[in-house]
Coordinates of C-alpha atoms and ligand atoms in Angstrom, one line a residue:
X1 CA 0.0 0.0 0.0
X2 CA 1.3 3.0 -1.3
X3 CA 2.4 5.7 1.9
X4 CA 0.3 9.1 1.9
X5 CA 4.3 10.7 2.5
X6 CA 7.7 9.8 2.2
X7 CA 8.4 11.3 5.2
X8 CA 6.8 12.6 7.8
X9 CA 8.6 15.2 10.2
X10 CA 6.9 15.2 14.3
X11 CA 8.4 18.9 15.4
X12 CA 8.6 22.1 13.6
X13 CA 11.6 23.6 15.5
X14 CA 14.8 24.4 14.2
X15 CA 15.8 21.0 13.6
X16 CA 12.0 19.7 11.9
X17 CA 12.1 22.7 9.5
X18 CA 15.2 22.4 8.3
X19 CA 14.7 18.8 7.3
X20 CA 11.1 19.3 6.0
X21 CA 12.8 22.3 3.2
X22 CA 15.7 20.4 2.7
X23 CA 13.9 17.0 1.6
X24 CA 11.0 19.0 0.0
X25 CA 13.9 20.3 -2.2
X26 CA 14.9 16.8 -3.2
X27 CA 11.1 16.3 -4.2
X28 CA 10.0 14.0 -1.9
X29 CA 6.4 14.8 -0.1
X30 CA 6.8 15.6 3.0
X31 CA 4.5 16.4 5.9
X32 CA 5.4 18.1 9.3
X33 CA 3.3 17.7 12.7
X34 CA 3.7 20.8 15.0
X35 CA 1.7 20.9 18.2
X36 CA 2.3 24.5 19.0
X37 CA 3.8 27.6 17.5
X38 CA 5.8 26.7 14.5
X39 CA 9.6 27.9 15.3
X40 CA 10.5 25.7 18.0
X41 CA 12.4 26.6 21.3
X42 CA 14.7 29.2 19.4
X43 CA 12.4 31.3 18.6
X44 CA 9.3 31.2 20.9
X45 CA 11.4 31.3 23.8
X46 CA 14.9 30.4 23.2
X47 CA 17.8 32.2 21.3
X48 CA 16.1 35.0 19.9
X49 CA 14.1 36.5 22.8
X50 CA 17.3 35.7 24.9
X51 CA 19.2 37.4 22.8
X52 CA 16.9 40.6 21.9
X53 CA 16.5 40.9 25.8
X54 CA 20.5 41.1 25.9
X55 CA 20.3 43.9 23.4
X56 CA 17.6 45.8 25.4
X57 CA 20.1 45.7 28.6
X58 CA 23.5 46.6 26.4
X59 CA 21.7 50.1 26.3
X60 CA 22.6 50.7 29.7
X61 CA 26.4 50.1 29.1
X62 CA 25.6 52.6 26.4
X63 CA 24.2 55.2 28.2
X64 CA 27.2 54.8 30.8
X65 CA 29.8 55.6 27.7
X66 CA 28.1 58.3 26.3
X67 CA 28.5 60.9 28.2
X68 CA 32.2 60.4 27.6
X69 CA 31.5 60.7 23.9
X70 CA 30.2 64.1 24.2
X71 CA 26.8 63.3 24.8
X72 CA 24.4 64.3 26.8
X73 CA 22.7 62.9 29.5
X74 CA 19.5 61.8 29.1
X75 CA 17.0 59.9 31.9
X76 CA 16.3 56.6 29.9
X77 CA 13.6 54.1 31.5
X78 CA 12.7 50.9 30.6
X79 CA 9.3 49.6 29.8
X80 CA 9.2 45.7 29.9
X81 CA 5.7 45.7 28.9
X82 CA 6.8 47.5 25.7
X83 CA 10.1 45.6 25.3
X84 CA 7.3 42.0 25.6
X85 CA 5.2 43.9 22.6
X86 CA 7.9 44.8 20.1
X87 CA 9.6 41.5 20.9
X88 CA 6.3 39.5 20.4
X89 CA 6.0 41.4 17.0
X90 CA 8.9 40.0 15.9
X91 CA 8.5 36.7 16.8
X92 CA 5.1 36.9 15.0
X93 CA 7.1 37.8 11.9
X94 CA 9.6 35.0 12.3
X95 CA 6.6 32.3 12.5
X96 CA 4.7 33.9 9.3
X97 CA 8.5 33.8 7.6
X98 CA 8.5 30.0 8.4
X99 CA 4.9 29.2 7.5
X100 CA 5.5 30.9 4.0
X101 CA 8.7 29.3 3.3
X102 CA 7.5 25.7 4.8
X103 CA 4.5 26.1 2.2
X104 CA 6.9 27.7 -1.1
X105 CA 8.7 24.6 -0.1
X106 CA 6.0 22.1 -0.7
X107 CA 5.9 20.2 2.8
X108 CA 2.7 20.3 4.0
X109 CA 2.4 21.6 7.8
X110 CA -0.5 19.3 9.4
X111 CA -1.4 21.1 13.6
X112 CA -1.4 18.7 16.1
X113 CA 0.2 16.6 18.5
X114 CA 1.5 13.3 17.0
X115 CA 2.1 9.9 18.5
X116 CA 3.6 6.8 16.6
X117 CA 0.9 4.3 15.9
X118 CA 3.7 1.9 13.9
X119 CA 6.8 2.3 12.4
X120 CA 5.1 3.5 9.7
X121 CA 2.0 5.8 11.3
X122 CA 1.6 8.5 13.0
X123 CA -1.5 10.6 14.4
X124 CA -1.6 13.7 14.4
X125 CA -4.7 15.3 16.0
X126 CA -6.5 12.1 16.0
X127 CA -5.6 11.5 11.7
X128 CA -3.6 8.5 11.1
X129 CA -0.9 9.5 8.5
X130 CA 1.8 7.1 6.7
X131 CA 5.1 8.0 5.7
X132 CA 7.9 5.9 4.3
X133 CA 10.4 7.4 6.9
X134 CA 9.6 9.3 10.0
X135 CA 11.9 11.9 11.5
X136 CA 11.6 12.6 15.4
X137 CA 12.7 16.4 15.7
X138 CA 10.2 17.0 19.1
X139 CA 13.5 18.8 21.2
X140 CA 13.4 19.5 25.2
X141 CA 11.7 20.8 27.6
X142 CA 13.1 22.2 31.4
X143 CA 13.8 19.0 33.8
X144 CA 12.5 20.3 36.8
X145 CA 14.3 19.9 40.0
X146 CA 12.3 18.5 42.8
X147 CA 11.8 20.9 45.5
X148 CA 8.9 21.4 47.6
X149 CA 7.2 24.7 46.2
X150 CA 9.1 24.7 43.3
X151 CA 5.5 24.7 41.1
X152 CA 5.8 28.4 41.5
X153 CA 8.5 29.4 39.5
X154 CA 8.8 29.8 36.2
X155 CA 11.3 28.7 33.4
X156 CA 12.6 30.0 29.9
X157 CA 9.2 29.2 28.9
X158 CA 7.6 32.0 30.8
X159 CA 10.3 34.8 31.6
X160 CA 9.5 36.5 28.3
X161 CA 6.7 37.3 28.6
X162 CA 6.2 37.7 32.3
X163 CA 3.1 40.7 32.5
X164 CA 5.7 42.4 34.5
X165 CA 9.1 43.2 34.9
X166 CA 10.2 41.0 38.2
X167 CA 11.6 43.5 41.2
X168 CA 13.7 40.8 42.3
X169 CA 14.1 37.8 40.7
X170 CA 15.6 34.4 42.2
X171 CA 18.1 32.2 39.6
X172 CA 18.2 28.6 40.7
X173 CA 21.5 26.9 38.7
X174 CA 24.4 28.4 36.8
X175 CA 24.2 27.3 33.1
X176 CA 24.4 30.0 30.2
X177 CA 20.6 30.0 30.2
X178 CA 20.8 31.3 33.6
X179 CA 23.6 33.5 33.2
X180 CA 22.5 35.1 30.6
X181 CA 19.3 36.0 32.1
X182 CA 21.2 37.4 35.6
X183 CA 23.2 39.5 33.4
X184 CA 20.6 40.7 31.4
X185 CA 17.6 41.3 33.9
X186 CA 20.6 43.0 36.4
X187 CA 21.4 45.6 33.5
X188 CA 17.3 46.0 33.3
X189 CA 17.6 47.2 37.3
X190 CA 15.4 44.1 38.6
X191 CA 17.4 42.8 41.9
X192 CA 18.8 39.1 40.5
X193 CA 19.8 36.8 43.2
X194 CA 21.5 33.4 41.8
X195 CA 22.0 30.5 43.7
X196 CA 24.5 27.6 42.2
X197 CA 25.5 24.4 44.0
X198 CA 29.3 24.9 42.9
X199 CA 31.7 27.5 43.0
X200 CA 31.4 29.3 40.1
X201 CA 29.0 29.7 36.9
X202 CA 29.4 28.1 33.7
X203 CA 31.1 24.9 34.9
X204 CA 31.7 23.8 31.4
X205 CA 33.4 26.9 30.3
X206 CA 37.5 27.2 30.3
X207 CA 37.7 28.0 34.4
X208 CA 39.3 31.5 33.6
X209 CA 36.3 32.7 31.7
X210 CA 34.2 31.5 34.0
X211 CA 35.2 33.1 36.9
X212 CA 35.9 36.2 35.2
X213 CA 32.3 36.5 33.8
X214 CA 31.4 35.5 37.2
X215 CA 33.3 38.0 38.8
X216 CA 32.1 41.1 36.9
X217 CA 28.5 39.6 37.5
X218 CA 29.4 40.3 41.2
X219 CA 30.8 43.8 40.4
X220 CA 27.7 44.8 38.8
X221 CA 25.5 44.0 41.2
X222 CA 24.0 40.6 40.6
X223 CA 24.0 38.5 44.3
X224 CA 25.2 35.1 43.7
X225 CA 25.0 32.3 46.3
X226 CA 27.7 29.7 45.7
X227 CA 27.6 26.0 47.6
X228 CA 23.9 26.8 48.2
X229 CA 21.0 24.7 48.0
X230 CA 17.1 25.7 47.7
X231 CA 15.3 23.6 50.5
X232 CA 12.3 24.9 49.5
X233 CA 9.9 27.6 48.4
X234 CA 7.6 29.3 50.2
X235 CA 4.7 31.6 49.1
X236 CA 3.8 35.0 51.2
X237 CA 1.4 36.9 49.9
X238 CA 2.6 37.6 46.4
X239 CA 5.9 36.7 46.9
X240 CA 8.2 33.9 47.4
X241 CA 10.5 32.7 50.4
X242 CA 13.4 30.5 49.6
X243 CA 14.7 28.6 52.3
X244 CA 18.6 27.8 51.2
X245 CA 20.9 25.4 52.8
X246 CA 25.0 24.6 52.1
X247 CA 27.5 28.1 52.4
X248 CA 24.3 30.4 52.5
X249 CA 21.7 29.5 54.8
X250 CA 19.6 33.1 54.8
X251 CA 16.3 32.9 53.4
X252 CA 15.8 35.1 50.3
X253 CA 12.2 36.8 49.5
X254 CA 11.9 37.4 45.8
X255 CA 8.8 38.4 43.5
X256 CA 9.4 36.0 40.8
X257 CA 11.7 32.3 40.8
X258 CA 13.2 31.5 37.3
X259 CA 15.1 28.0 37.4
X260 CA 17.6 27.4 35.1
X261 CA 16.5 24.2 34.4
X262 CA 18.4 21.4 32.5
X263 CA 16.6 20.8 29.3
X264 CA 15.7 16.8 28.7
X265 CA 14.0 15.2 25.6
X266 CA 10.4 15.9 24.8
X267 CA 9.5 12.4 24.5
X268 CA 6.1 11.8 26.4
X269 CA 3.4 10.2 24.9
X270 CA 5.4 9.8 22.0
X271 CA 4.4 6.2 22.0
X272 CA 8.4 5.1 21.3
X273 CA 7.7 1.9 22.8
X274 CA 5.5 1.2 20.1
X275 CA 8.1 1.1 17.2
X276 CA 11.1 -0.2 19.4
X277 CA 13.5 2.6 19.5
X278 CA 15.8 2.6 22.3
X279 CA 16.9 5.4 24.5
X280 CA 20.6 6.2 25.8
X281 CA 21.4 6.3 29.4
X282 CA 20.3 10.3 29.9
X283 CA 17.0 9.2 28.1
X284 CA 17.8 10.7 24.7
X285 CA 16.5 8.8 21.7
X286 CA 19.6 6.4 20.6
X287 CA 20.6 8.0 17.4
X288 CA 23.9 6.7 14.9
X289 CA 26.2 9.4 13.0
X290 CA 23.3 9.3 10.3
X291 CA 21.0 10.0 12.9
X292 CA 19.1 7.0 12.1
X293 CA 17.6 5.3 15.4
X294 CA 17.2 1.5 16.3
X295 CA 14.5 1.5 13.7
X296 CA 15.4 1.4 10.0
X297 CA 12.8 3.6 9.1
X298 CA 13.0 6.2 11.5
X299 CA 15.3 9.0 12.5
X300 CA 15.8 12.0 15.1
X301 CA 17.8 15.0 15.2
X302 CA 18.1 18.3 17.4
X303 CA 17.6 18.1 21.0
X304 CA 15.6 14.9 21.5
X305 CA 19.0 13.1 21.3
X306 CA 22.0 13.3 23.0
X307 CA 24.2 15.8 20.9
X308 CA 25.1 19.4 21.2
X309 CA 22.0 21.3 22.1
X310 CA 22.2 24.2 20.1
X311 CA 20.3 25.3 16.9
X312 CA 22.7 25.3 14.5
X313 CA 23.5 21.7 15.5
X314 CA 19.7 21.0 14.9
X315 CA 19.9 22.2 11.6
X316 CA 23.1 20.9 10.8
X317 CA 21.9 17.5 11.5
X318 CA 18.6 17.8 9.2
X319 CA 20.2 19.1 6.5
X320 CA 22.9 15.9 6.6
X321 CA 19.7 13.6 7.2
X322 CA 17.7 15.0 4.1
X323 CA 21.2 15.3 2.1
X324 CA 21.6 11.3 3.0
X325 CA 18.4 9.9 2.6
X326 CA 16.9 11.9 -0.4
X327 CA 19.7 13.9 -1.8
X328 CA 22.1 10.6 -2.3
X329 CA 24.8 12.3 -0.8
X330 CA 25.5 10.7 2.6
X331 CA 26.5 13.3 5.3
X332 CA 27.5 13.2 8.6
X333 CA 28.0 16.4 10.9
X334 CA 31.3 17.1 12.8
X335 CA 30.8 18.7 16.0
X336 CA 34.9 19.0 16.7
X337 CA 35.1 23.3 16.2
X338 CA 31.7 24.1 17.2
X339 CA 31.7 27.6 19.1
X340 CA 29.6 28.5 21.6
X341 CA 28.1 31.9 22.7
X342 CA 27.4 33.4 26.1
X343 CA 25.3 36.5 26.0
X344 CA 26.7 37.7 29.7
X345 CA 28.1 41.3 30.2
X346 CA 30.3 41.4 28.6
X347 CA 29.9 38.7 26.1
X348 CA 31.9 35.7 25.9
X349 CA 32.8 33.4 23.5
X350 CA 34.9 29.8 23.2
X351 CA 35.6 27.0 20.4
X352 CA 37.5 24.2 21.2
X353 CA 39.1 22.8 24.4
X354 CA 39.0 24.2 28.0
X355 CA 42.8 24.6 29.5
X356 CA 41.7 21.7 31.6
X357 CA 40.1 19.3 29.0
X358 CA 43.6 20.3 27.0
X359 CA 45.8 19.5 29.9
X360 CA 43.5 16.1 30.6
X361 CA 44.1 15.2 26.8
X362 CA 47.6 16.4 26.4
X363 CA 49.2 17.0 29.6
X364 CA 52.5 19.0 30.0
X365 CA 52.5 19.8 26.1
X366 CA 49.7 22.4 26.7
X367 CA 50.7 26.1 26.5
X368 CA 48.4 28.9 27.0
X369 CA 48.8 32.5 25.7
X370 CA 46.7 35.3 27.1
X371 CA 46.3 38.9 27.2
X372 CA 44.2 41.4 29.0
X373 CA 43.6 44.7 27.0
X374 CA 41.2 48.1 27.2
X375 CA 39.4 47.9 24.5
X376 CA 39.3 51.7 22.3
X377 CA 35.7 51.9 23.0
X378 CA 35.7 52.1 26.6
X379 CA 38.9 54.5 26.2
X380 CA 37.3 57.9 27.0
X381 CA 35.2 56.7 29.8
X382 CA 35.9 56.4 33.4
X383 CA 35.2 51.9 32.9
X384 CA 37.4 50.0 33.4
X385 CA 36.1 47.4 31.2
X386 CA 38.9 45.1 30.0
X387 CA 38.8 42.0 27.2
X388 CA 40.4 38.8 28.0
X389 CA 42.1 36.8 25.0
X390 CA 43.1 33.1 25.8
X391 CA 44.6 30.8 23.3
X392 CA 45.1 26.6 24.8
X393 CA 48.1 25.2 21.8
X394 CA 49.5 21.7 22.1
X395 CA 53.4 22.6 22.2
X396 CA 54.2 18.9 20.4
X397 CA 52.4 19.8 17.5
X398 CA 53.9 23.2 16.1
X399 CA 51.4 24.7 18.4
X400 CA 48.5 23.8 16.8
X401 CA 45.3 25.6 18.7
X402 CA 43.3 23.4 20.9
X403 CA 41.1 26.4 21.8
X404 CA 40.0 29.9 22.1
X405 CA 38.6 31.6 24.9
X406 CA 37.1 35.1 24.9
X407 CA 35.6 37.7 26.9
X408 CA 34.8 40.7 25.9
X409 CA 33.1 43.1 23.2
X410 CA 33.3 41.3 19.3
X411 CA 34.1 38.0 21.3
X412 CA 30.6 36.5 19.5
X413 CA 31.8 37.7 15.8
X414 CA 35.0 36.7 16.7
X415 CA 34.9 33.0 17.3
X416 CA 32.5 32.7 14.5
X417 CA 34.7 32.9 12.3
X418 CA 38.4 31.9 14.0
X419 CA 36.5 28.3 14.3
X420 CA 36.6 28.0 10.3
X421 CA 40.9 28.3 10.9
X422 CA 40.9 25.5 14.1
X423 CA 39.2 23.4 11.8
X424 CA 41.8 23.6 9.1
X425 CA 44.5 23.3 11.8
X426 CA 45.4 26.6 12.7
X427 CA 48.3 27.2 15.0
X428 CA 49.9 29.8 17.1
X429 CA 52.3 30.6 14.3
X430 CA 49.5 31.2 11.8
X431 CA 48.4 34.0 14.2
X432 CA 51.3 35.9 14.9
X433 CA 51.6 36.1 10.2
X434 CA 48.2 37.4 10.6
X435 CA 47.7 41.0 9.4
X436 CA 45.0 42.2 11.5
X437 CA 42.5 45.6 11.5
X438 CA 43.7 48.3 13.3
X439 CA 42.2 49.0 15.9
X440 CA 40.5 46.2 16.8
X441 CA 40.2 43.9 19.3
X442 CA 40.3 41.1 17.1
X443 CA 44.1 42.4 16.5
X444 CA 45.0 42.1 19.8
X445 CA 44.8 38.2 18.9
X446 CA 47.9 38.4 16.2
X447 CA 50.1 39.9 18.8
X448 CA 50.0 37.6 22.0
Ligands
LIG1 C1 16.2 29.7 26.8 C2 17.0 29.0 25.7 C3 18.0 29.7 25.1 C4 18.7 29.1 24.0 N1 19.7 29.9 23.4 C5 20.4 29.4 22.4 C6 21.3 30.1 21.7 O1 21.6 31.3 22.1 N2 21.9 29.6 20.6 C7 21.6 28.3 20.2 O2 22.2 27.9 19.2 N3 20.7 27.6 20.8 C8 20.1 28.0 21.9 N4 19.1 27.3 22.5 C9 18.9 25.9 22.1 C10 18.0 25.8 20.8 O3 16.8 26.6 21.0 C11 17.7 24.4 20.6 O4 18.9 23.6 20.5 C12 16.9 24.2 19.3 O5 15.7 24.9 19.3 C13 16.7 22.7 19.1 O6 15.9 22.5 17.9 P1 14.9 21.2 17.8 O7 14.4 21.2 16.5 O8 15.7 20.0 18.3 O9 13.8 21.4 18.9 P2 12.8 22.6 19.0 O10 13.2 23.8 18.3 O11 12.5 22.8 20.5 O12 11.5 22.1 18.3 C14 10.7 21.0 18.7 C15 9.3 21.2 18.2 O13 8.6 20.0 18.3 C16 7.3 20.3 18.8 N5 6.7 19.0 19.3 C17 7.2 18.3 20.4 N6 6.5 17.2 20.6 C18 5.6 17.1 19.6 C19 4.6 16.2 19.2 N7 4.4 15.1 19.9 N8 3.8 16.5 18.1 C20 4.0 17.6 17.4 N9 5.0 18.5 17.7 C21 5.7 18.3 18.8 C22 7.4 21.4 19.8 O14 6.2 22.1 20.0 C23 8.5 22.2 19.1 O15 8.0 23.2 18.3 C24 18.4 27.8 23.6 C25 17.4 27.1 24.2 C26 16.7 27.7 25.2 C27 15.6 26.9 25.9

């Protein structure tokens, strides 16, 4: 019996979209299940109202340089209620901008949430449909720790579009997500108290950045808690007690409790059982380098499995799936030079190994070059903002870079593109040849 598509796509996120136009391009029909806003966790409330919030608190480091620039000063307030609208009519824009391209593509967007019925059926909103090959793109959602009261805060899902700014807002956990919120709502004058179980934010980041990002977090007013636990939450009236235990064992009263939640595969009432496919240890779905799953017919890609979580990952992965299985040109994606943002303030921005993952992998061979500059910008003012430069080479192999480590304004464009030379095998000496723009930060990098 013939199938109604060859494949059928459950998620229209970053990762489900870019497979559905990719495929649609190779001419095969394709249909796409999406049980919510088309868009996925990067745009309804991932990277892009993250990052717009982040440029609606750089203003304030504006403000503070302007005056120095001959400027003058002017009383600036912020209106999140304005900030929610502008933002929300952008999003709208992105969502219509998918819709028309998912339809000038040819797949064909069905509403609803699916479930597998066999390896070769879904429903979707109650319709069985058949598809030759089934792509599970359904990404995460928060993993929410268990703490008595803890049904009162919110997550990422929520904060943007909170019907009010929070006057002091509670951060449970110290991932980017979090981080980049602190930083962000602190800049936006709310009161941000975070609380982290280690010793500094961003565990996964080279130590020095860390702590340096951590550090000016501190300086600019932002409360953090370190060794501290949340015991529990408490509601008064319209706001929230949390009991803390470890180093800090105050309570703190907050309006509004955002956790930073680990994000974990979307995979309920998927019906996976149904079809077989197995799961890996963190619950992922079990995927191979093709991302094909324990079933022949059926993949995944993006953040339902166990690989970086980030959308160009997502996308990256689709496009090599619809490249393999339609386009006859196997792909796999490499994942060695993938750089990585942090939105803090100032921004930050790595590829590569960590001076500790380098020193685990190549021991006394690791060298690390660093420098510590005033960038022009801040120059005329009173700040005393400095950028932090850090490059990890392996001295046994003509100094080839093992990583890059940046804080700093331009750290973001940076990396972008310095991750295209570590994949070709860049090393320290290919820097120090470099002829760089003057002035720059990105010049300071030729001359360490
Ligand atoms: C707060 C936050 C900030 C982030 N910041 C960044 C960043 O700065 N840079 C970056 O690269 N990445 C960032 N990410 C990660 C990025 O958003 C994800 O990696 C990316 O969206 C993953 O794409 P995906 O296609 O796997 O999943 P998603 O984009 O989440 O899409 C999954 C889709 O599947 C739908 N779905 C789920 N189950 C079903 C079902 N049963 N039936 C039908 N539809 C279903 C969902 O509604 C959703 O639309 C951030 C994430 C968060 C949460």
């Amino acid at each position: 019996m013939p199938f109604d598509y060859d494949l059928v796509i459950i998620g229209a996120g970053s990762g489900g979209i870019a497979a559905a136009e990719r495929a649609a391009g190779y001419g095969v029909r394709v249909a796409i299940a999406e049980q919510a806003k088309v868009g996925g966790a990067c745009i309804n409330y991932g990277c892009i109202p993250e990052k717009l919030l982040d440029y609606a608190a750089s203003y304030k480091q504006l403000d503070k340089l302007a005056s120095s620039y001959g400027w003058d000063k002017v009383a600036r307030h912020f209106h999140w209620s304005h900030f929610v609208d502008a933002k929300n009519r952008h999003l709208q824009h992105l969502n219509e901008l998918h819709l028309h391209n998912l339809q000038h593509s040819g797949a064909k967007l069905i509403q609803g949430q699916a479930a597998f019925l066999d390896a070769h059926t879904v429903l979707i909103a109650d319709r069985p449909v058949t598809a030759d090959k089934i792509l599970i793109a359904v990404g995460a959602k928060p993993l929410i720790p268990e703490i008595p009261g803890i049904e009162c805060a919110i997550t990422w899902r929520e904060l943007y579009n909170l019907p009010a700014q929070p006057k002091h807002l509670a951060i449970l956990g110290s991932d980017p997500i979090g981080v980049k919120v602190a930083g962000s709502m602190n800049e936006l004058e709310t009161h941000v108290t975070q609380i982290i179980a280690g010793d500094c934010v961003l565990a996964e980041l080279d130590a020095e950045i860390g702590k340096r990002i951590q550090d000016k977090m501190i300086q600019q007013g932002v409360q953090i808690f370190s060794h501290s636990y949340v015991e529990k939450i408490e509601r008064i009236g319209d706001r929230f007690c949390l009991k803390l235990s470890g180093k800090y064992t105050d309570s703190v009263i907050v309006d509004t409790v955002f956790v930073d939640a680990p994000r974990k595969p979307n995979l309920e009432n998927l019906n996976l059982e149904q079809v077989g496919i197995q799961r890996t240890p963190s619950g992922a779905i079990q995927v191979d380098e093709f991302s094909r799953t324990t079933h022949v017919n059926v993949f995944a890609v993006g953040d339902c499995t166990d690989r970086i979580p980030l959308t160009p990952s997502a996308i990256a992965q689709a496009r090599a799936f619809a490249d393999t299985e339609f386009g006859g040109q196997p792909q796999m994606v490499s994942y060695d030079w993938v750089p990585i943002s942090i939105s803090s303030h100032p921004e930050a921005a790595t590829v590569g190994l960590s001076e500790a993952q380098a020193r685990e992998k190549y021991g006394d061979a690791v060298q690390c070059y660093r420098t510590q500059f005033r960038p022009l910008f801040y120059c005329l003012s009173q700040l005393n903002e400095k950028s932090l430069l850090k490059v990890v080479v392996n001295r046994d192999d003509a100094e080839r870079i093992l990583g890059v480590h940046m804080l700093g304004e331009g750290s973001v464009e940076m990396i972008q593109t310095l991750a295209i030379a570590l994949s070709l095998g860049a090393t320290k000496q290919n820097l120090d040849r470099a002829i760089g723009i003057h002035p720059s930060s990105a010049e300071e990098l030729f001359s360490m």
